[in-house]
Amino acid sequence: MGDTETLSGNYRIEVSGWGLNDAFFVEKTDLHWTERGERKLMLHHALPEGAVIFVRLIAPETSYGSVPVAYQAGVFSP
């Protein structure tokens, strides 16, 4: 059993970055982490290809919050 299997589930997150219109945004959404280690999320803001976004876990059990982590957005293909 790998580490990704223990992390699978749904997580409430905050995503920030620059959209296609070059405007900075902050948006709350859910992160879906599969048992195979795939991470997917849906945003209301359109992103340019290869955009860097910052993801922060919203953990209700911590009063101080978490530190945002930078990720490069991938292209979704259904």
XYZ file of C-alpha atoms in Angstrom:
78
model
C 0.000 0.000 0.000
C 1.515 3.324 -1.112
C 1.308 6.763 0.437
C -1.165 8.013 -2.203
C -3.736 5.443 -1.090
C -3.766 6.892 2.425
C -4.187 10.449 1.087
C -7.079 9.681 -1.263
C -10.323 11.506 -0.616
C -11.867 14.944 -0.966
C -10.273 18.023 0.558
C -11.557 21.600 0.858
C -8.934 23.953 -0.586
C -8.318 27.560 -1.553
C -6.752 28.185 -4.977
C -5.186 31.455 -6.101
C -3.320 32.644 -9.153
C -3.686 34.665 -12.345
C -6.436 33.803 -14.821
C -6.595 34.182 -18.595
C -7.562 37.833 -18.164
C -4.328 38.481 -16.154
C -6.418 39.258 -13.069
C -5.488 37.700 -9.722
C -8.183 35.430 -8.215
C -8.823 33.495 -5.028
C -11.368 30.686 -5.112
C -12.498 27.958 -2.712
C -13.166 24.510 -4.199
C -12.743 20.783 -3.538
C -9.674 18.719 -4.395
C -10.416 15.133 -5.434
C -7.410 12.860 -4.766
C -7.797 9.353 -6.198
C -6.228 6.142 -4.915
C -3.963 6.219 -7.994
C -2.566 9.582 -6.888
C -4.435 11.712 -9.445
C -5.490 15.136 -8.162
C -8.345 17.005 -9.821
C -10.216 20.197 -9.071
C -12.733 22.412 -10.837
C -12.315 26.192 -11.045
C -14.655 28.969 -12.153
C -11.668 30.926 -13.508
C -10.073 29.976 -16.832
C -6.306 29.452 -16.696
C -3.676 29.811 -19.383
C -1.906 26.582 -20.341
C 0.884 25.770 -17.871
C -0.315 28.358 -15.335
C 1.118 28.291 -11.833
C -1.531 28.199 -9.116
C -1.205 28.261 -5.353
C -3.172 25.693 -3.355
C -3.849 25.949 0.372
C -5.625 23.297 2.437
C -8.560 24.641 4.428
C -8.361 22.604 7.604
C -11.080 23.397 10.152
C -9.139 21.740 12.972
C -6.288 24.263 12.761
C -6.783 27.856 13.798
C -3.648 29.151 12.056
C -4.303 27.804 8.523
C -1.825 26.237 6.147
C 0.859 27.494 3.786
C 0.022 27.711 0.050
C 1.952 25.347 -2.235
C 2.706 26.198 -5.889
C 1.587 23.762 -8.610
C 1.665 23.913 -12.389
C -1.836 23.386 -13.744
C -2.307 20.552 -16.216
C -4.729 20.258 -19.089
C -7.918 18.297 -18.423
C -8.957 15.893 -21.143
C -12.245 14.031 -20.501
